Coordinates of C-alpha atoms and ligand atoms in Angstrom, one line a residue:
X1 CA 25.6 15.5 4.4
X2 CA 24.4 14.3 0.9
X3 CA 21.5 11.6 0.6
X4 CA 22.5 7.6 0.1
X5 CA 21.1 5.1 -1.2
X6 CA 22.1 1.4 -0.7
X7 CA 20.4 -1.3 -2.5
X8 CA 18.7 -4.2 -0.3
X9 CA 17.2 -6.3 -2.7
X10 CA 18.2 -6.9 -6.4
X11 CA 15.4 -5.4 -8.5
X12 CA 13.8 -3.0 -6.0
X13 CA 14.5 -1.5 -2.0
X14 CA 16.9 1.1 -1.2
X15 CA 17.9 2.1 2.3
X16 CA 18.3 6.0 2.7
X17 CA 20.8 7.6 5.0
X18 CA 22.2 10.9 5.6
X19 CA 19.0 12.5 5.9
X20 CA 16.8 13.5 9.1
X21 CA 12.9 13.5 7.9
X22 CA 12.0 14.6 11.2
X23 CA 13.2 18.4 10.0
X24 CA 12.1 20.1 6.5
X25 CA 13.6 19.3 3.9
X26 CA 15.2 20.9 1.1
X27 CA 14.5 21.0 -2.9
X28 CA 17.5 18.7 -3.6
X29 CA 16.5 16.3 -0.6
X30 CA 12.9 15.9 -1.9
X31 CA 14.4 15.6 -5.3
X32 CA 16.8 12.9 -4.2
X33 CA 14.2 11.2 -3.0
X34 CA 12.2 11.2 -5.8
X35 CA 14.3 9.9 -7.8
X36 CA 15.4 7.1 -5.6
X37 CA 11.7 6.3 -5.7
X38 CA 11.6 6.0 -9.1
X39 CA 14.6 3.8 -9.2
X40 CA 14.0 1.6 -6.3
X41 CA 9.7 1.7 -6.0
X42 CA 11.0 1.0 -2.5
X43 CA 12.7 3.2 0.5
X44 CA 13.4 2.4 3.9
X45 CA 14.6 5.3 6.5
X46 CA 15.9 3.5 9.7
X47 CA 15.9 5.9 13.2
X48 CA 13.3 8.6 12.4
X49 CA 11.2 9.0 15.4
X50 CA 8.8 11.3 13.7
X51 CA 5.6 12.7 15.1
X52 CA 2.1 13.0 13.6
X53 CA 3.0 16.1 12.6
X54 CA 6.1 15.0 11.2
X55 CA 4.8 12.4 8.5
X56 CA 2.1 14.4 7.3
X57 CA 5.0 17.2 6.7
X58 CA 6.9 14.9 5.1
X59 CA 4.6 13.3 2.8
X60 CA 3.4 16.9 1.9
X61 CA 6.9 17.0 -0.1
X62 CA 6.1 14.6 -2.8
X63 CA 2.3 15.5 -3.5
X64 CA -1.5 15.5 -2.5
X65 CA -2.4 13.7 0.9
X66 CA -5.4 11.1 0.7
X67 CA -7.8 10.5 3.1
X68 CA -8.2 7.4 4.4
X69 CA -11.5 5.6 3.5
X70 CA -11.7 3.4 6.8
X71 CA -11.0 7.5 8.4
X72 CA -14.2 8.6 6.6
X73 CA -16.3 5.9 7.4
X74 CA -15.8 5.5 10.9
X75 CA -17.5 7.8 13.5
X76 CA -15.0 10.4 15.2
X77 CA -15.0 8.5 18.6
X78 CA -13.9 5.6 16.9
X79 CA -10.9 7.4 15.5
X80 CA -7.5 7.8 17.3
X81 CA -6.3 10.6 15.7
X82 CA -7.9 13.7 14.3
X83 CA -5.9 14.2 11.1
X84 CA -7.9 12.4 8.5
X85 CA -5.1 11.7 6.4
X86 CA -3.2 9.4 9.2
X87 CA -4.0 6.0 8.6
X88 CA -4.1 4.2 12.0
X89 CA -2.5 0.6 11.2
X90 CA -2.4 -1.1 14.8
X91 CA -4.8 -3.6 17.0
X92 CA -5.2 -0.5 19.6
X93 CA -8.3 0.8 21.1
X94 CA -9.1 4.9 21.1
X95 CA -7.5 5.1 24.1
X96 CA -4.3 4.0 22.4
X97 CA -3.4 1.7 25.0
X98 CA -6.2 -1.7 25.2
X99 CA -5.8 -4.3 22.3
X100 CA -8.6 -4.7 20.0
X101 CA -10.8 -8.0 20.5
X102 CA -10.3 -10.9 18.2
X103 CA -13.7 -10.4 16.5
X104 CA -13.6 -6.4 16.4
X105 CA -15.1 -5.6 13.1
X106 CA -11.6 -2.8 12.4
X107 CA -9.3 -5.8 13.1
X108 CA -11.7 -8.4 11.0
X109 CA -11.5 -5.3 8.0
X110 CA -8.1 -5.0 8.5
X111 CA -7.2 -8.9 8.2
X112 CA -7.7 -8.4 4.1
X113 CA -4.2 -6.3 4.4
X114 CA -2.7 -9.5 4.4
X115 CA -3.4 -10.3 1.1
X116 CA -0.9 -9.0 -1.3
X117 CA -3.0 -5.1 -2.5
X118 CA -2.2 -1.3 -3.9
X119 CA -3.3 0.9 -1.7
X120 CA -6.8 2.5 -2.0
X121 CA -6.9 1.1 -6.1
X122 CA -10.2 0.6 -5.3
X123 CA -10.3 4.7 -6.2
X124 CA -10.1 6.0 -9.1
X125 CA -7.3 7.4 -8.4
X126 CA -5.2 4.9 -6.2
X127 CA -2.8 5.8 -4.0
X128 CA 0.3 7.0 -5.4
X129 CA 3.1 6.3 -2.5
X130 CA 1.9 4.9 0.9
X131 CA 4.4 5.9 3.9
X132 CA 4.1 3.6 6.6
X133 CA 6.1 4.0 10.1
X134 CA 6.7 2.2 13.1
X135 CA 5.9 3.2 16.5
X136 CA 5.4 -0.2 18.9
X137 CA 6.5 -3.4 17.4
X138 CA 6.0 -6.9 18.0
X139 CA 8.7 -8.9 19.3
X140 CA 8.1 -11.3 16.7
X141 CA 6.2 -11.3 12.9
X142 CA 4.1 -8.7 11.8
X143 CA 6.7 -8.0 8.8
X144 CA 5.2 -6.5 5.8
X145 CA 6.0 -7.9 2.4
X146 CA 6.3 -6.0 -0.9
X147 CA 6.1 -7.3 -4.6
X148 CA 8.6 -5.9 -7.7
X149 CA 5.5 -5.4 -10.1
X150 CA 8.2 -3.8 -12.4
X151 CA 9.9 -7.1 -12.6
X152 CA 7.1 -9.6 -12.4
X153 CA 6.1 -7.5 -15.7
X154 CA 9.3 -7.8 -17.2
X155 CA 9.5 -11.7 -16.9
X156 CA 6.3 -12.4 -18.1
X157 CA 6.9 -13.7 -22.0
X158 CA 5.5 -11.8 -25.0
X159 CA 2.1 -13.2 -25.3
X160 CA 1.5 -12.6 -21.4
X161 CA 3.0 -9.0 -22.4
X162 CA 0.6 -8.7 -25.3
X163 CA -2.2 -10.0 -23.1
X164 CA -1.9 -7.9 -20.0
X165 CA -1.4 -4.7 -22.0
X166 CA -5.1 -4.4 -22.9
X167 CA -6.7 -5.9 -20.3
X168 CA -8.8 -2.9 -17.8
X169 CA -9.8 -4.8 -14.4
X170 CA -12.4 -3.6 -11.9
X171 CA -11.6 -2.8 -8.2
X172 CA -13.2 -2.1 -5.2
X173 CA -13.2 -3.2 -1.8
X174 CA -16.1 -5.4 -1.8
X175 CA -13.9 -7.7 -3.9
X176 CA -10.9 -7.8 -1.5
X177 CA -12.9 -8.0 1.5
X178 CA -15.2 -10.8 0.0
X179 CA -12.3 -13.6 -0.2
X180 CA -11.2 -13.1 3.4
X181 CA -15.1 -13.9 4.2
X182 CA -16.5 -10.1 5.4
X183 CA -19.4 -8.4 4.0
X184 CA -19.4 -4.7 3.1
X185 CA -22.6 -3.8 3.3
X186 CA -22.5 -1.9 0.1
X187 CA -26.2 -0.2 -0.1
X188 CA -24.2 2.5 2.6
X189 CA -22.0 3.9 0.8
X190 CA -22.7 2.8 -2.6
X191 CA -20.6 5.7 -4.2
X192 CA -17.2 4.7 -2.5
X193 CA -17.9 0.8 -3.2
X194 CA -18.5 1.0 -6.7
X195 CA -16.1 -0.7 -9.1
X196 CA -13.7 1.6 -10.7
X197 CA -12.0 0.0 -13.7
X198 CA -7.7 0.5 -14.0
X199 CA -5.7 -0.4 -16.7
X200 CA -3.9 -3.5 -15.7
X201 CA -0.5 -2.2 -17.2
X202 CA 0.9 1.3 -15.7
X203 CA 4.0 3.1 -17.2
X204 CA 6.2 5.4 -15.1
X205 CA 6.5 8.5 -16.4
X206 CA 9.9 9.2 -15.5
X207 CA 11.6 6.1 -16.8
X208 CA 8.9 4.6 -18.9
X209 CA 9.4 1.6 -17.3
X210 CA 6.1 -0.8 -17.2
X211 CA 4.5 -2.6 -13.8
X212 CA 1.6 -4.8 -13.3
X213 CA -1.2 -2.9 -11.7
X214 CA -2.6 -5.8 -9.3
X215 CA -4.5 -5.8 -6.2
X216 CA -6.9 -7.9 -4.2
X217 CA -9.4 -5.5 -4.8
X218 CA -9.6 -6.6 -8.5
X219 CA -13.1 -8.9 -9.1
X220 CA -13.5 -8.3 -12.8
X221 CA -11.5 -8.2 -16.6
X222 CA -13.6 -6.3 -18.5
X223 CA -15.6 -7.8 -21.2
X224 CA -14.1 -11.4 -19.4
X225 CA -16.6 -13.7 -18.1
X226 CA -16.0 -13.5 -14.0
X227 CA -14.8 -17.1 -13.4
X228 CA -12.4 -16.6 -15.6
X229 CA -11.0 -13.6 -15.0
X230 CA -10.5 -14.7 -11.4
X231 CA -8.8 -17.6 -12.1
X232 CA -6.3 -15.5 -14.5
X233 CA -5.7 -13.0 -11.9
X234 CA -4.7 -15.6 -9.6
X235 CA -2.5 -16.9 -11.8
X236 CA -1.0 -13.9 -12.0
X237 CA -0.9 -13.1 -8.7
X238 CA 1.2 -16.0 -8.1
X239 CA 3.5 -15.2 -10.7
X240 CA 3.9 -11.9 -9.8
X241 CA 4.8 -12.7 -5.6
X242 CA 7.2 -15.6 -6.2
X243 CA 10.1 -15.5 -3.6
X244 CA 12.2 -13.8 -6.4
X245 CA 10.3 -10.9 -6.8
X246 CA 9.9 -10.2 -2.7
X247 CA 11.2 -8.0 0.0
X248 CA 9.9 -8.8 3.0
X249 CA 10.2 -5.9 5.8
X250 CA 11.2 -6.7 9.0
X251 CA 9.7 -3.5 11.4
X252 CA 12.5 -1.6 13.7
X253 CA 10.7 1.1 16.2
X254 CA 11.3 4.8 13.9
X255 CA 11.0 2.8 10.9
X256 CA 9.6 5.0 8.2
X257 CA 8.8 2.5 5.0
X258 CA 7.7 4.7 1.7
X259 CA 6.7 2.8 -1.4
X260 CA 5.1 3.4 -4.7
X261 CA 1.7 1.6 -5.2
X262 CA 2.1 2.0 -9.2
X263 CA 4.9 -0.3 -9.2
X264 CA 4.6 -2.8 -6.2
X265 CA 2.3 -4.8 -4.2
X266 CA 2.5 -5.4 -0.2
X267 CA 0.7 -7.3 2.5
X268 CA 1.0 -7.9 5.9
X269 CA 2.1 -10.6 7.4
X270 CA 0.7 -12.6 10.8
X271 CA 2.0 -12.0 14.5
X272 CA 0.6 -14.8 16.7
X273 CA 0.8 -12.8 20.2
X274 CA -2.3 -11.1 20.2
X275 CA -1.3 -9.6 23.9
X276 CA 1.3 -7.5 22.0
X277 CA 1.1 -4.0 20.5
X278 CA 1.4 -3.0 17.0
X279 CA 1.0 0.5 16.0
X280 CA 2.0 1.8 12.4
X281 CA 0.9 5.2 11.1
X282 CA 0.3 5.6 7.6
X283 CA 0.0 8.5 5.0
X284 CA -0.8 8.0 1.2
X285 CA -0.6 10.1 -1.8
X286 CA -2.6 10.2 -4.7
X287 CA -1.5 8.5 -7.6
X288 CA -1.4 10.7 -10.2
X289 CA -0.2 8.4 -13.3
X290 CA -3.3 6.6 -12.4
X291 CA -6.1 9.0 -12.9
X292 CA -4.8 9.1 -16.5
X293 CA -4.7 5.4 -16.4
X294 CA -8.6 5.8 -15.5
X295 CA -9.6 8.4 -17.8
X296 CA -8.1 6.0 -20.9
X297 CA -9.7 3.1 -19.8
X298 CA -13.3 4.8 -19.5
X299 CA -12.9 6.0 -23.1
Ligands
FE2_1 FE1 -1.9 -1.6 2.4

């Protein structure tokens, strides 16, 4: 049975069939899927009731797994699984089944996921694709939302165009975590919180085609004054996450959501019944494009 894509959004978002995850997959598969992530920046699998093992398999087919930063800095008790590269994305406990308390400092961390980010672009290199899938839903909210930085790129006009393409910005995640009101105590792990500048434009290197490389973890324009940069990256920001440009994902139990942090933005959105579960595992590649982005923007 040959891989499908439908499209679920005009710009961006395909939906995959005819393909079980859950198994290995073959050359052709993983090349299907490449390509579809180079069209759509976007996949959704529906019914894939993978395991642990299972995503991290899966990811392994399309490049190098990162480890998770909130994975290294926590203590192993605090962790609920062992593999470093599964991202644990729920309000759970260790013991997987009591709900995190309102003020637990993971959930408090984890509240700056719902301001629109790239994964780990705080790095320097950012994550390439994040996988994301769904074991215990909410009955209600808790949808994640993802950007078309392809397309907010394209419809900015020629001066914006002029202007983004040599701007570098500065990220870490002291930045994102500062506008949602938490501290990170930065004299602890002053290596993994310093800024690393990006370019703010990437190009795919398949099609060529150009995205805006935003995040929440931007604080600085190099060689801009901090005020305004700020201001002009919320600007930005706005243009780039009107309604147009959106997909907003609404989670199904085996869900498996893969996008490409080069070329969109997400965020999480609120569920109000903090008696219910959420649990969503998550894997990340490195983005490779972005190292290069990195090393020119050092130079
Ligand atoms: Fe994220």
């Amino acid at each position: 049975m040959a891989i499908t894509i439908s499209r679920v959004h005009p710009t961006f978002v395909g939906e995959v069939s005819g393909v079980d995850i859950t198994k290995p997959l073959t050359r052709d598969q993983v090349d299907a899927i490449e390509a579809g992530m180079h069209e759509y920046a976007v996949l959704v699998f529906h019914d894939q009731p993978l395991t642990d093992e299972q995503q991290v398999e899966f990811t392994r087919n399309f490049g190098e797994l990162e480890v998770t930063l909130a994975g290294q800095l926590a203590s192993p008790d605090k962790r609920r699984f062992q593999q470093l590269e599964l991202g644990d994305i729920s309000n759970l406990q260790e013991n997987g089944e009591s709900l995190r308390a309102r003020d637990d400092s993971r959930r408090m961390y984890a509240l700056a996921n719902r301001l629109w980010h790239s994964d780990a672009s705080f790095r320097a290199v950012g994550a390439g694709y994040t996988l994301l899938h769904a074991r215990v839903v909410p009955s209600k909210g808790g949808n994640t939302e993802f950007a078309d930085m392809r397309a907010a790129y394209s419809a900015l006009d020629a001066e914006a165009k002029a202007e983004v393409d040599g701007l570098v910005c500065e990220h870490s995640i002291v930045f994102s975590r500062e506008q949602i009101g938490l501290e990170v105590k930065s004299d602890q792990h002053p290596d993994k919180l310093k800024p690393v500048p990006h370019k703010l434009v990437v190009t795919d290197s398949v099609n060529g085609r150009k995205s805006l490389y935003l995040s929440s973890h931007i604080g600085a324009i190099q060689g801009w004054p901090v005020p305004e940069a700020r201001a002009y990256l919320r600007d930005l920001t706005e243009h780039a996450t009107q309604r147009q440009f959106v997909y907003a994902h609404q989670w199904r139990v085996g869900d498996l959501v893969m996008w490409d942090n080069r070329t969109v933005m997400h965020r999480a959105r609120q569920f109000r019944d903090l008696n219910e579960k959420r649990d969503l595992r998550r894997t990340s590649l490195k983005g490779v494009g972005l190292e290069v982005a990195n090393r020119l923007a050092a130079e």
